[in-house]
mmCIF file of C-alpha atoms and ligand atoms in Angstrom:
data_model
loop_
_atom_site.group_PDB
_atom_site.id
_atom_site.type_symbol
_atom_site.label_atom_id
_atom_site.label_comp_id
_atom_site.label_asym_id
_atom_site.label_seq_id
_atom_site.Cartn_x
_atom_site.Cartn_y
_atom_site.Cartn_z
ATOM 1 C CA MET T 211 15.815 -34.925 14.792
ATOM 2 C CA THR T 212 13.351 -33.163 16.809
ATOM 3 C CA PRO T 213 12.257 -29.484 15.383
ATOM 4 C CA LYS T 214 13.744 -26.576 17.260
ATOM 5 C CA ILE T 215 10.737 -25.290 19.673
ATOM 6 C CA GLU T 216 9.596 -22.149 20.868
ATOM 7 C CA ILE T 217 7.716 -21.755 23.942
ATOM 8 C CA TYR T 218 5.461 -18.365 24.202
ATOM 9 C CA PRO T 219 3.589 -16.800 26.933
ATOM 10 C CA GLY T 220 0.430 -16.313 24.984
ATOM 11 C CA LYS T 221 -0.340 -15.645 21.292
ATOM 12 C CA LYS T 222 0.608 -12.692 21.596
ATOM 13 C CA ALA T 223 4.109 -12.835 22.102
ATOM 14 C CA MET T 224 3.754 -15.821 19.439
ATOM 15 C CA ALA T 225 2.357 -12.800 17.082
ATOM 16 C CA ARG T 226 5.051 -10.310 17.524
ATOM 17 C CA GLU T 227 7.797 -13.070 17.524
ATOM 18 C CA PHE T 228 6.562 -13.985 13.544
ATOM 19 C CA GLY T 229 5.593 -10.327 12.822
ATOM 20 C CA LYS T 230 8.831 -9.433 13.332
ATOM 21 C CA GLN T 231 10.452 -12.523 10.767
ATOM 22 C CA LEU T 232 8.000 -11.398 8.788
ATOM 23 C CA GLU T 233 9.186 -8.102 8.608
ATOM 24 C CA GLN T 234 12.886 -8.949 8.151
ATOM 25 C CA LEU T 235 12.038 -11.061 5.398
ATOM 26 C CA THR T 236 9.363 -8.243 3.257
ATOM 27 C CA GLN T 237 12.527 -6.261 3.720
ATOM 28 C CA GLU T 238 15.253 -8.961 2.408
ATOM 29 C CA SER T 239 13.203 -9.905 -1.049
ATOM 30 C CA GLU T 240 10.210 -8.374 -2.665
ATOM 31 C CA ASN T 241 8.541 -12.046 -3.038
ATOM 32 C CA VAL T 242 7.846 -13.517 -0.352
ATOM 33 C CA THR T 243 5.690 -16.173 -0.586
ATOM 34 C CA ILE T 244 3.567 -17.653 2.821
ATOM 35 C CA ALA T 245 0.993 -20.304 3.071
ATOM 36 C CA LEU T 246 -1.150 -19.823 6.040
ATOM 37 C CA SER T 247 -3.183 -21.909 7.781
ATOM 38 C CA GLY T 248 -6.984 -22.110 9.299
ATOM 39 C CA GLY T 249 -7.821 -22.652 12.375
ATOM 40 C CA SER T 250 -8.626 -20.649 15.559
ATOM 41 C CA THR T 251 -4.709 -20.212 16.416
ATOM 42 C CA PRO T 252 -3.705 -17.602 13.390
ATOM 43 C CA LYS T 253 -6.832 -15.211 14.205
ATOM 44 C CA ALA T 254 -4.763 -13.874 17.517
ATOM 45 C CA ILE T 255 -2.130 -13.778 15.166
ATOM 46 C CA PHE T 256 -3.450 -11.460 12.704
ATOM 47 C CA GLU T 257 -5.045 -9.113 15.127
ATOM 48 C CA ILE T 258 -1.642 -8.486 16.828
ATOM 49 C CA LEU T 259 -0.059 -8.122 13.262
ATOM 50 C CA VAL T 260 -2.684 -5.611 12.398
ATOM 51 C CA LEU T 261 -2.363 -3.609 14.774
ATOM 52 C CA GLU T 262 1.485 -3.412 15.971
ATOM 53 C CA PHE T 263 3.058 -4.233 12.220
ATOM 54 C CA LYS T 264 0.687 -2.806 9.843
ATOM 55 C CA ASP T 265 3.614 -0.124 9.148
ATOM 56 C CA LEU T 266 6.769 -2.177 9.850
ATOM 57 C CA ILE T 267 6.098 -5.246 7.513
ATOM 58 C CA ASN T 268 5.828 -4.274 3.740
ATOM 59 C CA TRP T 269 2.930 -6.265 2.982
ATOM 60 C CA LYS T 270 3.304 -5.804 -0.901
ATOM 61 C CA ASN T 271 6.379 -7.893 -0.962
ATOM 62 C CA ILE T 272 4.245 -11.129 0.063
ATOM 63 C CA LYS T 273 2.424 -13.359 -2.440
ATOM 64 C CA PHE T 274 -0.240 -15.143 0.104
ATOM 65 C CA PHE T 275 -1.450 -18.761 -0.210
ATOM 66 C CA TRP T 276 -2.780 -21.420 2.218
ATOM 67 C CA GLY T 277 -2.107 -24.719 3.320
ATOM 68 C CA ASP T 278 -5.347 -26.320 3.130
ATOM 69 C CA GLU T 279 -9.098 -24.414 1.944
ATOM 70 C CA ARG T 280 -12.617 -25.708 3.400
ATOM 71 C CA CYS T 281 -14.779 -26.280 0.035
ATOM 72 C CA VAL T 282 -17.133 -22.911 0.458
ATOM 73 C CA GLU T 283 -17.592 -19.313 -0.692
ATOM 74 C CA PRO T 284 -14.999 -16.943 -0.004
ATOM 75 C CA ILE T 285 -17.453 -15.334 1.923
ATOM 76 C CA ASP T 286 -18.312 -18.903 4.340
ATOM 77 C CA PRO T 287 -17.546 -18.490 7.850
ATOM 78 C CA GLU T 288 -15.832 -21.731 7.452
ATOM 79 C CA SER T 289 -13.588 -20.356 4.611
ATOM 80 C CA ASN T 290 -9.864 -20.042 5.701
ATOM 81 C CA TYR T 291 -9.084 -17.203 2.969
ATOM 82 C CA GLY T 292 -12.797 -15.160 4.133
ATOM 83 C CA MET T 293 -11.094 -15.741 7.975
ATOM 84 C CA ALA T 294 -7.219 -14.503 6.480
ATOM 85 C CA HIS T 295 -8.930 -11.493 4.754
ATOM 86 C CA ASP T 296 -11.602 -10.588 7.162
ATOM 87 C CA LEU T 297 -9.212 -10.560 10.267
ATOM 88 C CA LEU T 298 -5.789 -9.199 8.232
ATOM 89 C CA LEU T 299 -5.534 -8.845 4.525
ATOM 90 C CA SER T 300 -8.465 -6.141 4.587
ATOM 91 C CA ARG T 301 -6.762 -4.094 7.164
ATOM 92 C CA VAL T 302 -2.941 -4.155 6.449
ATOM 93 C CA PRO T 303 -2.020 -2.886 2.467
ATOM 94 C CA VAL T 304 -1.338 -6.197 0.871
ATOM 95 C CA ASP T 305 -0.952 -5.865 -3.259
ATOM 96 C CA LYS T 306 -4.220 -7.484 -4.154
ATOM 97 C CA THR T 307 -2.705 -8.903 -7.302
ATOM 98 C CA LYS T 308 -0.661 -11.330 -4.531
ATOM 99 C CA ILE T 309 -3.719 -12.882 -3.185
ATOM 100 C CA PHE T 310 -3.958 -16.458 -4.761
ATOM 101 C CA ARG T 311 -6.829 -18.071 -3.148
ATOM 102 C CA VAL T 312 -7.836 -21.336 -3.283
ATOM 103 C CA SER T 313 -11.325 -21.319 -5.669
ATOM 104 C CA GLY T 314 -13.512 -23.056 -2.537
ATOM 105 C CA GLU T 315 -16.775 -22.320 -4.649
ATOM 106 C CA ILE T 316 -15.880 -24.433 -7.595
ATOM 107 C CA SER T 317 -16.058 -28.338 -7.759
ATOM 108 C CA PRO T 318 -12.991 -29.288 -5.257
ATOM 109 C CA HIS T 319 -11.039 -31.384 -8.197
ATOM 110 C CA ASP T 320 -10.954 -28.193 -10.389
ATOM 111 C CA ALA T 321 -10.372 -25.919 -7.650
ATOM 112 C CA ALA T 322 -7.126 -28.608 -6.318
ATOM 113 C CA LEU T 323 -6.103 -28.228 -10.365
ATOM 114 C CA GLN T 324 -6.852 -24.271 -10.581
ATOM 115 C CA TYR T 325 -4.729 -23.856 -7.333
ATOM 116 C CA GLU T 326 -1.587 -26.215 -8.454
ATOM 117 C CA GLN T 327 -1.504 -24.308 -11.660
ATOM 118 C CA SER T 328 -1.131 -21.085 -9.550
ATOM 119 C CA ILE T 329 1.146 -22.496 -7.581
ATOM 120 C CA LYS T 330 3.167 -23.576 -10.699
ATOM 121 C CA LYS T 331 3.487 -19.918 -11.862
ATOM 122 C CA GLU T 332 3.934 -18.210 -8.640
ATOM 123 C CA VAL T 333 6.213 -19.810 -6.512
ATOM 124 C CA PRO T 334 9.758 -20.894 -7.627
ATOM 125 C CA PHE T 335 10.852 -24.318 -7.878
ATOM 126 C CA ILE T 336 13.630 -26.033 -5.962
ATOM 127 C CA ASN T 337 14.316 -29.471 -5.826
ATOM 128 C CA GLY T 338 11.701 -29.879 -8.766
ATOM 129 C CA LEU T 339 9.128 -28.897 -6.293
ATOM 130 C CA PRO T 340 7.609 -25.531 -5.420
ATOM 131 C CA GLN T 341 9.280 -24.019 -2.514
ATOM 132 C CA PHE T 342 7.237 -21.565 -0.414
ATOM 133 C CA ASP T 343 9.391 -19.055 2.016
ATOM 134 C CA LEU T 344 7.324 -20.017 5.159
ATOM 135 C CA MET T 345 4.591 -22.305 5.522
ATOM 136 C CA ILE T 346 2.486 -21.772 8.781
ATOM 137 C CA LEU T 347 0.448 -24.936 9.581
ATOM 138 C CA GLY T 348 -1.496 -25.713 12.899
ATOM 139 C CA LEU T 349 -2.015 -28.863 14.772
ATOM 140 C CA GLY T 350 -5.691 -30.295 14.825
ATOM 141 C CA ASP T 351 -6.679 -32.412 17.915
ATOM 142 C CA ASP T 352 -7.060 -35.389 15.533
ATOM 143 C CA GLY T 353 -3.314 -35.079 14.505
ATOM 144 C CA HIS T 354 -3.530 -33.703 11.290
ATOM 145 C CA THR T 355 -2.170 -30.577 9.872
ATOM 146 C CA ALA T 356 -2.702 -28.663 6.873
ATOM 147 C CA SER T 357 -5.926 -30.357 5.747
ATOM 148 C CA ILE T 358 -4.121 -34.026 5.485
ATOM 149 C CA PHE T 359 -6.213 -36.144 8.236
ATOM 150 C CA PRO T 360 -5.101 -39.915 9.826
ATOM 151 C CA HIS T 361 -7.730 -41.563 8.151
ATOM 152 C CA GLN T 362 -6.595 -40.162 4.509
ATOM 153 C CA ILE T 363 -2.483 -39.712 5.937
ATOM 154 C CA GLU T 364 -1.823 -41.550 2.280
ATOM 155 C CA LEU T 365 -2.121 -37.823 0.326
ATOM 156 C CA TRP T 366 0.261 -36.366 2.160
ATOM 157 C CA ASN T 367 2.704 -38.745 0.028
ATOM 158 C CA SER T 368 0.932 -37.847 -2.937
ATOM 159 C CA GLU T 369 3.014 -37.147 -6.234
ATOM 160 C CA ASN T 370 0.759 -33.684 -6.806
ATOM 161 C CA ILE T 371 1.156 -30.689 -5.320
ATOM 162 C CA CYS T 372 -1.720 -30.020 -3.598
ATOM 163 C CA GLU T 373 -5.170 -33.042 -2.954
ATOM 164 C CA VAL T 374 -8.406 -33.053 -2.482
ATOM 165 C CA ALA T 375 -9.421 -33.943 1.408
ATOM 166 C CA THR T 376 -12.250 -35.002 3.395
ATOM 167 C CA HIS T 377 -12.879 -34.199 7.091
ATOM 168 C CA PRO T 378 -13.436 -37.308 8.683
ATOM 169 C CA ASP T 379 -16.471 -36.369 10.561
ATOM 170 C CA THR T 380 -18.067 -33.680 8.556
ATOM 171 C CA GLY T 381 -17.169 -34.777 5.311
ATOM 172 C CA GLN T 382 -16.693 -31.307 4.150
ATOM 173 C CA ASN T 383 -14.201 -31.289 1.015
ATOM 174 C CA ARG T 384 -10.824 -29.245 1.516
ATOM 175 C CA VAL T 385 -8.235 -28.527 -0.557
ATOM 176 C CA THR T 386 -4.802 -29.358 0.865
ATOM 177 C CA LEU T 387 -0.747 -28.635 -0.295
ATOM 178 C CA THR T 388 0.296 -32.594 0.326
ATOM 179 C CA GLY T 389 3.907 -33.403 2.156
ATOM 180 C CA ASN T 390 6.445 -32.931 -0.352
ATOM 181 C CA VAL T 391 5.452 -29.420 -0.950
ATOM 182 C CA ILE T 392 4.985 -28.556 2.574
ATOM 183 C CA ASN T 393 8.361 -30.181 3.402
ATOM 184 C CA ASN T 394 9.739 -28.561 0.415
ATOM 185 C CA SER T 395 9.209 -25.010 2.536
ATOM 186 C CA LYS T 396 12.262 -22.899 3.708
ATOM 187 C CA GLN T 397 11.228 -22.235 7.146
ATOM 188 C CA ILE T 398 7.723 -24.253 8.625
ATOM 189 C CA LEU T 399 6.350 -22.400 11.585
ATOM 190 C CA PHE T 400 3.798 -24.603 13.455
ATOM 191 C CA TRP T 401 1.774 -22.571 15.449
ATOM 192 C CA ILE T 402 0.010 -25.256 17.793
ATOM 193 C CA THR T 403 -2.157 -23.089 21.567
ATOM 194 C CA GLY T 404 -3.844 -24.574 24.010
ATOM 195 C CA GLU T 405 -4.335 -27.187 26.844
ATOM 196 C CA LYS T 406 -5.761 -29.388 24.222
ATOM 197 C CA LYS T 407 -2.618 -29.893 22.166
ATOM 198 C CA ALA T 408 -0.401 -31.039 24.788
ATOM 199 C CA GLU T 409 -0.698 -34.953 24.613
ATOM 200 C CA LYS T 410 -0.543 -34.227 20.885
ATOM 201 C CA VAL T 411 2.699 -32.669 20.766
ATOM 202 C CA ASP T 412 3.868 -34.882 23.550
ATOM 203 C CA GLU T 413 3.718 -37.747 21.433
ATOM 204 C CA ILE T 414 4.291 -35.908 18.397
ATOM 205 C CA ILE T 415 7.521 -34.914 19.821
ATOM 206 C CA ASN T 416 8.769 -37.662 21.789
ATOM 207 C CA LYS T 417 7.510 -40.409 19.414
ATOM 208 C CA LYS T 418 5.280 -42.108 21.368
ATOM 209 C CA ASP T 419 3.096 -45.152 21.253
ATOM 210 C CA ASN T 420 1.760 -44.888 17.366
ATOM 211 C CA TYR T 421 2.963 -41.335 17.175
ATOM 212 C CA LYS T 422 3.466 -41.736 12.919
ATOM 213 C CA GLN T 423 -0.645 -42.264 12.257
ATOM 214 C CA TYR T 424 -0.729 -38.491 13.065
ATOM 215 C CA PRO T 425 0.352 -36.519 9.615
ATOM 216 C CA ALA T 426 1.467 -33.684 11.731
ATOM 217 C CA SER T 427 4.464 -36.332 12.494
ATOM 218 C CA LEU T 428 5.662 -36.114 8.921
ATOM 219 C CA VAL T 429 6.471 -32.728 9.022
ATOM 220 C CA LYS T 430 10.035 -32.729 8.447
ATOM 221 C CA PRO T 431 11.865 -31.238 11.847
ATOM 222 C CA ASP T 432 15.103 -29.994 9.619
ATOM 223 C CA ASN T 433 13.977 -26.810 8.979
ATOM 224 C CA SER T 434 10.565 -26.920 11.317
ATOM 225 C CA ILE T 435 9.964 -24.467 14.776
ATOM 226 C CA TRP T 436 7.269 -26.004 16.855
ATOM 227 C CA MET T 437 6.065 -22.220 17.987
ATOM 228 C CA MET T 438 3.676 -23.316 21.591
ATOM 229 C CA ASP T 439 2.004 -21.328 24.302
ATOM 230 C CA GLU T 440 2.870 -23.162 27.872
ATOM 231 C CA LYS T 441 -0.082 -24.847 27.960
ATOM 232 C CA ALA T 442 0.528 -26.770 24.496
ATOM 233 C CA ALA T 443 3.970 -27.190 25.660
ATOM 234 C CA LYS T 444 3.627 -28.782 29.499
ATOM 235 C CA LYS T 445 5.024 -31.816 28.563
ATOM 236 C CA VAL T 446 7.657 -31.103 26.422
ATOM 237 C CA GLY T 447 8.228 -27.512 27.483
HETATM 238 C C1 6PG Z 549 -7.976 -25.791 8.680
HETATM 239 C C2 6PG Z 549 -6.544 -25.578 9.719
HETATM 240 C C3 6PG Z 549 -6.011 -26.659 10.517
HETATM 241 C C4 6PG Z 549 -5.760 -25.810 11.251
HETATM 242 C C5 6PG Z 549 -5.720 -27.099 12.919
HETATM 243 C C6 6PG Z 549 -5.674 -26.108 14.269
HETATM 244 O O1 6PG Z 549 -8.157 -25.112 7.971
HETATM 245 O O2 6PG Z 549 -9.208 -25.917 10.128
HETATM 246 O O3 6PG Z 549 -5.843 -25.227 8.470
HETATM 247 O O4 6PG Z 549 -5.127 -27.638 10.130
HETATM 248 O O5 6PG Z 549 -4.150 -25.196 11.347
HETATM 249 O O6 6PG Z 549 -7.338 -27.666 12.700
HETATM 250 O O7 6PG Z 549 -6.035 -25.403 14.488
HETATM 251 P P1 6PG Z 549 -6.562 -24.132 15.901
HETATM 252 O O8 6PG Z 549 -5.095 -23.074 15.680
HETATM 253 O O9 6PG Z 549 -7.989 -23.900 16.001
HETATM 254 O O10 6PG Z 549 -5.953 -25.127 16.763
#
């Protein structure tokens, strides 16, 4: 099975579609659980959500988590929480008690254990695993997703809710959700933009070469939508 593909003229159109989906979800439920991703694509999407959906989405009905986090202080420019706080969470009326960040400032092992506890407490369990309503993922240039990189692809099948990973180039420690949790989500949304991603998108969607080396290829297609701009989708659109 191949995942659903949605191609947009650009990030603004992607953001508007996502905003409408989140608006509907927050009208239907008082506890929408969402796991955000890091990277550059979300920045443009957060900007549109603030500008055009601040008064439309019922932000207080959302519990915010992250699919992965860099093990840095929350005010570090590298922090995925810090990016979401600065560009979104500090600009829309969220319930601050419903933000569950990874404590990047403590030891990675302790941060993973602490994050796992908050997920167990705050996210409903379905099929014996936490089930997020929305799982936002990005696609790394190397085929990683969340913070599961090709050189540590075995982390995908961990029995744990989250694991400590390391960036292959910088050695930076990360805390990442694992594959079983990611795939247990009600809805997985890949946000993929830019020409640089077109090759990997083609390899994974069209199952070319040794695409299975890429953690992103392990994301369940049944409940996934690959939201892409025309540049990223140029080989599959
Ligand atoms: C991270 C992200 C990572 C990201 C991809 C795509 O913490 O770096 O979670 O998985 O989503 O690298 O990033 P872009 O949006 O910049 O393409």
